[in-house]
Amino acid sequence: KQEVTQIPAALSVPEGENLVLNCSFTDSAIYNLQWFRQDPGKGLTSLLLIQSSQREQTSGRLNASLDKSSGRSTLYIAASQPGDSATYLCAVPPSGSSNTGKLIFGQGTTLQVKP
Amino acid sequence: DADVTQTPRNRITKTGKRIMLECSQTKGHDRMYWYRQDPGLGLRLIYYSFDVKDINKGEISDGYSVSRQAQAKFSLSLESAIPNQTALYFCATSDRHNEQFFGPGTRLTVL
């Protein structure tokens, strides 16, 4: 059964710092991996989608990497800003599913960037 | 305008009442999903639909039902609400690459 873990659960950094958020999954046979951002009480915003054949994806100051063999993904945020403060979630398909669209979510890492 | 909209955004109801949450999307996606989010439990899939005639149960479908009225509309019903259904409910759609797009959520409180 696919399980997703995100460590740490919370992170506080000063503005301008580069940081890495971690995501681990137990079943490496994933179809893709998606990173989301969630602001308090709000919906999820898709940040990056990495297909199984890809090693990384970049969008602005964000870079997500995928290492299927070790069951890990990292989200790198460069030059963090207070507006980056939010909860970051990663998600992968359940075990045994390919192109079903279903996702298993991690618990998230809550990031606070202090001015 | 938002691509995925949910109504209502907030709802307080009493135990035993029937309630419907509605979701509409303008993204043209065939696939739609309903999730609930609870503190400490994260997001869990309730139901999903690949098209109007294809509806499937997720991991926590008991106590819920859905209706796919059209490609753009997917409704979630609680036939007889109970307090442990108090949660934040999200609708989502996905494209052919399985990238999911979420609505703003409905905060439901069952007293």
PDB file of C-alpha atoms in Angstrom:
ATOM      1  CA  LYS A   1       0.000   0.000   0.000  1.00  0.00           C
ATOM      2  CA  GLN A   2       1.377   3.367  -1.015  1.00  0.00           C
ATOM      3  CA  GLU A   3       2.232   5.689   1.845  1.00  0.00           C
ATOM      4  CA  VAL A   4       3.562   9.227   1.563  1.00  0.00           C
ATOM      5  CA  THR A   5       5.614  10.940   4.256  1.00  0.00           C
ATOM      6  CA  GLN A   6       6.714  14.536   4.435  1.00  0.00           C
ATOM      7  CA  ILE A   7       9.399  15.635   6.855  1.00  0.00           C
ATOM      8  CA  PRO A   8       9.601  18.031   8.583  1.00  0.00           C
ATOM      9  CA  ALA A   9       6.003  18.766   9.466  1.00  0.00           C
ATOM     10  CA  ALA A  10       6.876  22.427   9.986  1.00  0.00           C
ATOM     11  CA  LEU A  11       9.743  24.673   8.992  1.00  0.00           C
ATOM     12  CA  SER A  12      10.562  28.291   9.805  1.00  0.00           C
ATOM     13  CA  VAL A  13      13.259  30.165   7.876  1.00  0.00           C
ATOM     14  CA  PRO A  14      14.362  33.776   7.440  1.00  0.00           C
ATOM     15  CA  GLU A  15      13.537  35.556   4.224  1.00  0.00           C
ATOM     16  CA  GLY A  16      16.015  35.001   1.414  1.00  0.00           C
ATOM     17  CA  GLU A  17      17.072  31.534   2.468  1.00  0.00           C
ATOM     18  CA  ASN A  18      17.097  28.637   0.018  1.00  0.00           C
ATOM     19  CA  LEU A  19      15.257  25.607   1.355  1.00  0.00           C
ATOM     20  CA  VAL A  20      14.361  22.016   0.567  1.00  0.00           C
ATOM     21  CA  LEU A  21      11.155  20.185   1.393  1.00  0.00           C
ATOM     22  CA  ASN A  22      11.173  16.399   1.397  1.00  0.00           C
ATOM     23  CA  CYS A  23       8.644  13.808   0.267  1.00  0.00           C
ATOM     24  CA  SER A  24       9.059  10.030   0.588  1.00  0.00           C
ATOM     25  CA  PHE A  25       6.836   7.303  -0.852  1.00  0.00           C
ATOM     26  CA  THR A  26       6.901   3.561  -0.195  1.00  0.00           C
ATOM     27  CA  ASP A  27       6.023   2.156  -3.623  1.00  0.00           C
ATOM     28  CA  SER A  28       8.466   3.370  -6.242  1.00  0.00           C
ATOM     29  CA  ALA A  29       6.294   2.248  -9.182  1.00  0.00           C
ATOM     30  CA  ILE A  30       4.588   5.607  -9.492  1.00  0.00           C
ATOM     31  CA  TYR A  31       3.039   7.123 -12.589  1.00  0.00           C
ATOM     32  CA  ASN A  32       3.779  10.699 -11.528  1.00  0.00           C
ATOM     33  CA  LEU A  33       4.242  12.952  -8.493  1.00  0.00           C
ATOM     34  CA  GLN A  34       2.590  16.283  -7.892  1.00  0.00           C
ATOM     35  CA  TRP A  35       3.488  19.119  -5.520  1.00  0.00           C
ATOM     36  CA  PHE A  36       0.800  21.455  -4.227  1.00  0.00           C
ATOM     37  CA  ARG A  37       0.620  24.576  -2.123  1.00  0.00           C
ATOM     38  CA  GLN A  38      -2.233  25.221   0.313  1.00  0.00           C
ATOM     39  CA  ASP A  39      -2.859  28.516   2.083  1.00  0.00           C
ATOM     40  CA  PRO A  40      -4.803  28.338   5.381  1.00  0.00           C
ATOM     41  CA  GLY A  41      -8.457  27.491   4.799  1.00  0.00           C
ATOM     42  CA  LYS A  42      -8.000  27.571   1.050  1.00  0.00           C
ATOM     43  CA  GLY A  43      -7.846  25.099  -1.796  1.00  0.00           C
ATOM     44  CA  LEU A  44      -4.762  23.419  -3.192  1.00  0.00           C
ATOM     45  CA  THR A  45      -2.770  25.052  -5.956  1.00  0.00           C
ATOM     46  CA  SER A  46      -0.799  22.789  -8.257  1.00  0.00           C
ATOM     47  CA  LEU A  47       2.871  23.787  -8.322  1.00  0.00           C
ATOM     48  CA  LEU A  48       4.649  21.100 -10.299  1.00  0.00           C
ATOM     49  CA  LEU A  49       3.851  17.736 -11.860  1.00  0.00           C
ATOM     50  CA  ILE A  50       6.685  15.290 -12.516  1.00  0.00           C
ATOM     51  CA  GLN A  51       6.017  12.313 -14.771  1.00  0.00           C
ATOM     52  CA  SER A  52       7.721   9.017 -13.937  1.00  0.00           C
ATOM     53  CA  SER A  53      10.095   9.405 -16.871  1.00  0.00           C
ATOM     54  CA  GLN A  54      11.314  12.806 -15.667  1.00  0.00           C
ATOM     55  CA  ARG A  55      13.955  13.628 -13.086  1.00  0.00           C
ATOM     56  CA  GLU A  56      12.950  17.200 -12.355  1.00  0.00           C
ATOM     57  CA  GLN A  57      10.639  20.086 -13.157  1.00  0.00           C
ATOM     58  CA  THR A  58      11.161  23.802 -12.699  1.00  0.00           C
ATOM     59  CA  SER A  59       8.776  26.708 -12.353  1.00  0.00           C
ATOM     60  CA  GLY A  60      10.244  30.078 -11.436  1.00  0.00           C
ATOM     61  CA  ARG A  61      11.970  29.798  -8.060  1.00  0.00           C
ATOM     62  CA  LEU A  62      10.712  26.246  -7.583  1.00  0.00           C
ATOM     63  CA  ASN A  63      12.494  23.078  -8.617  1.00  0.00           C
ATOM     64  CA  ALA A  64      11.169  19.596  -7.915  1.00  0.00           C
ATOM     65  CA  SER A  65      13.257  16.471  -8.325  1.00  0.00           C
ATOM     66  CA  LEU A  66      12.204  12.853  -8.445  1.00  0.00           C
ATOM     67  CA  ASP A  67      14.272   9.771  -7.564  1.00  0.00           C
ATOM     68  CA  LYS A  68      11.965   6.797  -8.020  1.00  0.00           C
ATOM     69  CA  SER A  69      14.539   4.192  -7.033  1.00  0.00           C
ATOM     70  CA  SER A  70      14.917   5.690  -3.572  1.00  0.00           C
ATOM     71  CA  GLY A  71      11.248   6.687  -3.273  1.00  0.00           C
ATOM     72  CA  ARG A  72      11.998  10.370  -2.782  1.00  0.00           C
ATOM     73  CA  SER A  73      11.157  13.767  -4.155  1.00  0.00           C
ATOM     74  CA  THR A  74      12.416  17.161  -3.069  1.00  0.00           C
ATOM     75  CA  LEU A  75      10.975  20.619  -3.630  1.00  0.00           C
ATOM     76  CA  TYR A  76      13.636  23.302  -3.717  1.00  0.00           C
ATOM     77  CA  ILE A  77      12.568  26.899  -3.109  1.00  0.00           C
ATOM     78  CA  ALA A  78      15.148  29.519  -3.967  1.00  0.00           C
ATOM     79  CA  ALA A  79      15.384  32.909  -2.277  1.00  0.00           C
ATOM     80  CA  SER A  80      12.341  32.355  -0.073  1.00  0.00           C
ATOM     81  CA  GLN A  81       9.868  35.191   0.499  1.00  0.00           C
ATOM     82  CA  PRO A  82       7.166  35.764   3.141  1.00  0.00           C
ATOM     83  CA  GLY A  83       4.583  35.102   0.438  1.00  0.00           C
ATOM     84  CA  ASP A  84       5.901  31.545   0.187  1.00  0.00           C
ATOM     85  CA  SER A  85       4.490  30.831   3.655  1.00  0.00           C
ATOM     86  CA  ALA A  86       1.970  28.016   3.229  1.00  0.00           C
ATOM     87  CA  THR A  87       1.586  24.256   3.572  1.00  0.00           C
ATOM     88  CA  TYR A  88       3.243  22.237   0.835  1.00  0.00           C
ATOM     89  CA  LEU A  89       1.826  18.846  -0.052  1.00  0.00           C
ATOM     90  CA  CYS A  90       3.132  16.106  -2.277  1.00  0.00           C
ATOM     91  CA  ALA A  91       0.952  13.388  -3.789  1.00  0.00           C
ATOM     92  CA  VAL A  92       1.419  10.191  -5.794  1.00  0.00           C
ATOM     93  CA  PRO A  93      -0.969   7.595  -7.260  1.00  0.00           C
ATOM     94  CA  PRO A  94      -1.924   4.589  -5.122  1.00  0.00           C
ATOM     95  CA  SER A  95      -0.056   1.301  -5.549  1.00  0.00           C
ATOM     96  CA  GLY A  96      -1.130  -0.654  -8.576  1.00  0.00           C
ATOM     97  CA  SER A  97      -2.723   2.296 -10.315  1.00  0.00           C
ATOM     98  CA  SER A  98      -1.298   3.926 -13.381  1.00  0.00           C
ATOM     99  CA  ASN A  99      -3.313   6.515 -15.224  1.00  0.00           C
ATOM    100  CA  THR A 100      -6.304   6.617 -12.881  1.00  0.00           C
ATOM    101  CA  GLY A 101      -5.853  10.121 -11.600  1.00  0.00           C
ATOM    102  CA  LYS A 102      -6.259   9.032  -7.969  1.00  0.00           C
ATOM    103  CA  LEU A 103      -3.764  10.462  -5.509  1.00  0.00           C
ATOM    104  CA  ILE A 104      -2.376   9.635  -2.065  1.00  0.00           C
ATOM    105  CA  PHE A 105      -1.321  12.767  -0.187  1.00  0.00           C
ATOM    106  CA  GLY A 106       1.358  13.365   2.375  1.00  0.00           C
ATOM    107  CA  GLN A 107       0.516  15.282   5.560  1.00  0.00           C
ATOM    108  CA  GLY A 108       2.337  18.333   4.291  1.00  0.00           C
ATOM    109  CA  THR A 109       5.110  20.630   5.459  1.00  0.00           C
ATOM    110  CA  THR A 110       3.983  23.974   6.857  1.00  0.00           C
ATOM    111  CA  LEU A 111       6.502  26.635   5.886  1.00  0.00           C
ATOM    112  CA  GLN A 112       6.853  30.006   7.539  1.00  0.00           C
ATOM    113  CA  VAL A 113       9.183  32.558   5.976  1.00  0.00           C
ATOM    114  CA  LYS A 114       9.973  35.397   8.364  1.00  0.00           C
ATOM    115  CA  PRO A 115      10.657  38.900   7.040  1.00  0.00           C
TER     116      PRO A 115
ATOM    117  CA  ASP B   1     -13.317  33.415 -13.015  1.00  0.00           C
ATOM    118  CA  ALA B   2     -12.076  30.349 -11.165  1.00  0.00           C
ATOM    119  CA  ASP B   3     -11.722  27.158 -13.197  1.00  0.00           C
ATOM    120  CA  VAL B   4     -13.189  24.956 -10.438  1.00  0.00           C
ATOM    121  CA  THR B   5     -15.941  26.408  -8.269  1.00  0.00           C
ATOM    122  CA  GLN B   6     -17.692  24.976  -5.242  1.00  0.00           C
ATOM    123  CA  THR B   7     -20.940  25.955  -3.561  1.00  0.00           C
ATOM    124  CA  PRO B   8     -21.614  26.630  -0.803  1.00  0.00           C
ATOM    125  CA  ARG B   9     -18.276  27.794   0.615  1.00  0.00           C
ATOM    126  CA  ASN B  10     -19.444  27.373   4.185  1.00  0.00           C
ATOM    127  CA  ARG B  11     -22.328  25.371   5.609  1.00  0.00           C
ATOM    128  CA  ILE B  12     -23.541  24.621   9.105  1.00  0.00           C
ATOM    129  CA  THR B  13     -26.160  21.915   9.404  1.00  0.00           C
ATOM    130  CA  LYS B  14     -27.676  19.606  11.995  1.00  0.00           C
ATOM    131  CA  THR B  15     -27.313  15.875  12.489  1.00  0.00           C
ATOM    132  CA  GLY B  16     -29.667  13.912  10.262  1.00  0.00           C
ATOM    133  CA  LYS B  17     -30.102  16.608   7.630  1.00  0.00           C
ATOM    134  CA  ARG B  18     -29.505  15.958   3.950  1.00  0.00           C
ATOM    135  CA  ILE B  19     -26.973  18.236   2.335  1.00  0.00           C
ATOM    136  CA  MET B  20     -25.556  18.628  -1.150  1.00  0.00           C
ATOM    137  CA  LEU B  21     -22.247  20.171  -2.112  1.00  0.00           C
ATOM    138  CA  GLU B  22     -21.865  21.244  -5.706  1.00  0.00           C
ATOM    139  CA  CYS B  23     -18.865  21.512  -7.971  1.00  0.00           C
ATOM    140  CA  SER B  24     -18.546  23.027 -11.431  1.00  0.00           C
ATOM    141  CA  GLN B  25     -15.541  23.261 -13.706  1.00  0.00           C
ATOM    142  CA  THR B  26     -14.727  25.152 -16.877  1.00  0.00           C
ATOM    143  CA  LYS B  27     -11.481  23.319 -17.652  1.00  0.00           C
ATOM    144  CA  GLY B  28     -13.133  20.800 -19.962  1.00  0.00           C
ATOM    145  CA  HIS B  29     -11.715  17.842 -18.021  1.00  0.00           C
ATOM    146  CA  ASP B  30     -13.474  14.506 -17.989  1.00  0.00           C
ATOM    147  CA  ARG B  31     -12.157  13.423 -14.577  1.00  0.00           C
ATOM    148  CA  MET B  32     -13.542  14.846 -11.344  1.00  0.00           C
ATOM    149  CA  TYR B  33     -12.943  14.014  -7.685  1.00  0.00           C
ATOM    150  CA  TRP B  34     -14.283  14.690  -4.200  1.00  0.00           C
ATOM    151  CA  TYR B  35     -11.908  14.773  -1.213  1.00  0.00           C
ATOM    152  CA  ARG B  36     -12.274  15.601   2.436  1.00  0.00           C
ATOM    153  CA  GLN B  37      -9.528  17.114   4.559  1.00  0.00           C
ATOM    154  CA  ASP B  38      -9.278  16.628   8.310  1.00  0.00           C
ATOM    155  CA  PRO B  39      -6.555  17.864  10.660  1.00  0.00           C
ATOM    156  CA  GLY B  40      -4.035  15.096  11.214  1.00  0.00           C
ATOM    157  CA  LEU B  41      -5.583  12.846   8.567  1.00  0.00           C
ATOM    158  CA  GLY B  42      -4.777  14.836   5.466  1.00  0.00           C
ATOM    159  CA  LEU B  43      -6.728  14.578   2.226  1.00  0.00           C
ATOM    160  CA  ARG B  44      -8.757  11.447   1.531  1.00  0.00           C
ATOM    161  CA  LEU B  45     -10.615  10.496  -1.628  1.00  0.00           C
ATOM    162  CA  ILE B  46     -14.388  10.049  -1.311  1.00  0.00           C
ATOM    163  CA  TYR B  47     -15.539   9.460  -4.906  1.00  0.00           C
ATOM    164  CA  TYR B  48     -14.187   9.978  -8.382  1.00  0.00           C
ATOM    165  CA  SER B  49     -15.654  10.035 -11.862  1.00  0.00           C
ATOM    166  CA  PHE B  50     -13.947   9.529 -15.204  1.00  0.00           C
ATOM    167  CA  ASP B  51     -16.971  10.598 -17.213  1.00  0.00           C
ATOM    168  CA  VAL B  52     -20.714  11.056 -16.818  1.00  0.00           C
ATOM    169  CA  LYS B  53     -21.357   7.306 -16.803  1.00  0.00           C
ATOM    170  CA  ASP B  54     -18.300   6.220 -14.808  1.00  0.00           C
ATOM    171  CA  ILE B  55     -18.431   6.824 -11.049  1.00  0.00           C
ATOM    172  CA  ASN B  56     -16.213   5.051  -8.542  1.00  0.00           C
ATOM    173  CA  LYS B  57     -15.865   4.853  -4.780  1.00  0.00           C
ATOM    174  CA  GLY B  58     -12.768   6.176  -3.109  1.00  0.00           C
ATOM    175  CA  GLU B  59     -11.295   5.124   0.210  1.00  0.00           C
ATOM    176  CA  ILE B  60     -13.983   6.682   2.420  1.00  0.00           C
ATOM    177  CA  SER B  61     -17.279   6.594   0.492  1.00  0.00           C
ATOM    178  CA  ASP B  62     -19.542   5.346   3.309  1.00  0.00           C
ATOM    179  CA  GLY B  63     -22.175   7.932   4.189  1.00  0.00           C
ATOM    180  CA  TYR B  64     -21.741   9.795   0.912  1.00  0.00           C
ATOM    181  CA  SER B  65     -23.205   9.644  -2.583  1.00  0.00           C
ATOM    182  CA  VAL B  66     -22.422  11.537  -5.779  1.00  0.00           C
ATOM    183  CA  SER B  67     -24.064  12.593  -9.003  1.00  0.00           C
ATOM    184  CA  ARG B  68     -22.339  13.525 -12.250  1.00  0.00           C
ATOM    185  CA  GLN B  69     -24.970  15.667 -13.923  1.00  0.00           C
ATOM    186  CA  ALA B  70     -22.754  16.700 -16.833  1.00  0.00           C
ATOM    187  CA  GLN B  71     -19.090  16.759 -17.773  1.00  0.00           C
ATOM    188  CA  ALA B  72     -18.770  20.046 -15.916  1.00  0.00           C
ATOM    189  CA  LYS B  73     -20.786  19.221 -12.787  1.00  0.00           C
ATOM    190  CA  PHE B  74     -20.164  16.773  -9.958  1.00  0.00           C
ATOM    191  CA  SER B  75     -22.204  16.893  -6.745  1.00  0.00           C
ATOM    192  CA  LEU B  76     -21.565  15.276  -3.383  1.00  0.00           C
ATOM    193  CA  SER B  77     -24.466  14.419  -1.067  1.00  0.00           C
ATOM    194  CA  LEU B  78     -24.640  13.521   2.581  1.00  0.00           C
ATOM    195  CA  GLU B  79     -27.978  11.746   2.953  1.00  0.00           C
ATOM    196  CA  SER B  80     -28.046  11.987   6.737  1.00  0.00           C
ATOM    197  CA  ALA B  81     -25.244  14.147   8.062  1.00  0.00           C
ATOM    198  CA  ILE B  82     -23.402  13.166  11.228  1.00  0.00           C
ATOM    199  CA  PRO B  83     -20.906  15.197  13.311  1.00  0.00           C
ATOM    200  CA  ASN B  84     -17.839  13.213  12.178  1.00  0.00           C
ATOM    201  CA  GLN B  85     -18.521  14.423   8.643  1.00  0.00           C
ATOM    202  CA  THR B  86     -17.467  17.871   9.776  1.00  0.00           C
ATOM    203  CA  ALA B  87     -14.507  18.645   7.514  1.00  0.00           C
ATOM    204  CA  LEU B  88     -13.183  20.705   4.635  1.00  0.00           C
ATOM    205  CA  TYR B  89     -14.420  19.256   1.326  1.00  0.00           C
ATOM    206  CA  PHE B  90     -12.621  19.733  -1.963  1.00  0.00           C
ATOM    207  CA  CYS B  91     -13.595  19.059  -5.534  1.00  0.00           C
ATOM    208  CA  ALA B  92     -10.865  18.525  -8.117  1.00  0.00           C
ATOM    209  CA  THR B  93     -10.466  17.817 -11.820  1.00  0.00           C
ATOM    210  CA  SER B  94      -7.607  16.297 -13.750  1.00  0.00           C
ATOM    211  CA  ASP B  95      -6.331  16.532 -17.275  1.00  0.00           C
ATOM    212  CA  ARG B  96      -4.936  13.769 -19.515  1.00  0.00           C
ATOM    213  CA  HIS B  97      -1.571  14.104 -17.768  1.00  0.00           C
ATOM    214  CA  ASN B  98      -3.327  13.503 -14.427  1.00  0.00           C
ATOM    215  CA  GLU B  99      -2.397  16.922 -13.077  1.00  0.00           C
ATOM    216  CA  GLN B 100      -5.099  17.757 -10.542  1.00  0.00           C
ATOM    217  CA  PHE B 101      -6.714  21.149 -10.081  1.00  0.00           C
ATOM    218  CA  PHE B 102      -8.658  21.905  -6.938  1.00  0.00           C
ATOM    219  CA  GLY B 103     -11.616  24.080  -6.065  1.00  0.00           C
ATOM    220  CA  PRO B 104     -11.568  26.513  -3.126  1.00  0.00           C
ATOM    221  CA  GLY B 105     -13.257  24.092  -0.742  1.00  0.00           C
ATOM    222  CA  THR B 106     -16.444  23.909   1.315  1.00  0.00           C
ATOM    223  CA  ARG B 107     -16.194  24.094   5.086  1.00  0.00           C
ATOM    224  CA  LEU B 108     -18.955  21.873   6.469  1.00  0.00           C
ATOM    225  CA  THR B 109     -19.940  21.772  10.131  1.00  0.00           C
ATOM    226  CA  VAL B 110     -22.435  19.186  11.358  1.00  0.00           C
ATOM    227  CA  LEU B 111     -23.847  19.959  14.795  1.00  0.00           C
TER     228      LEU B 111
END
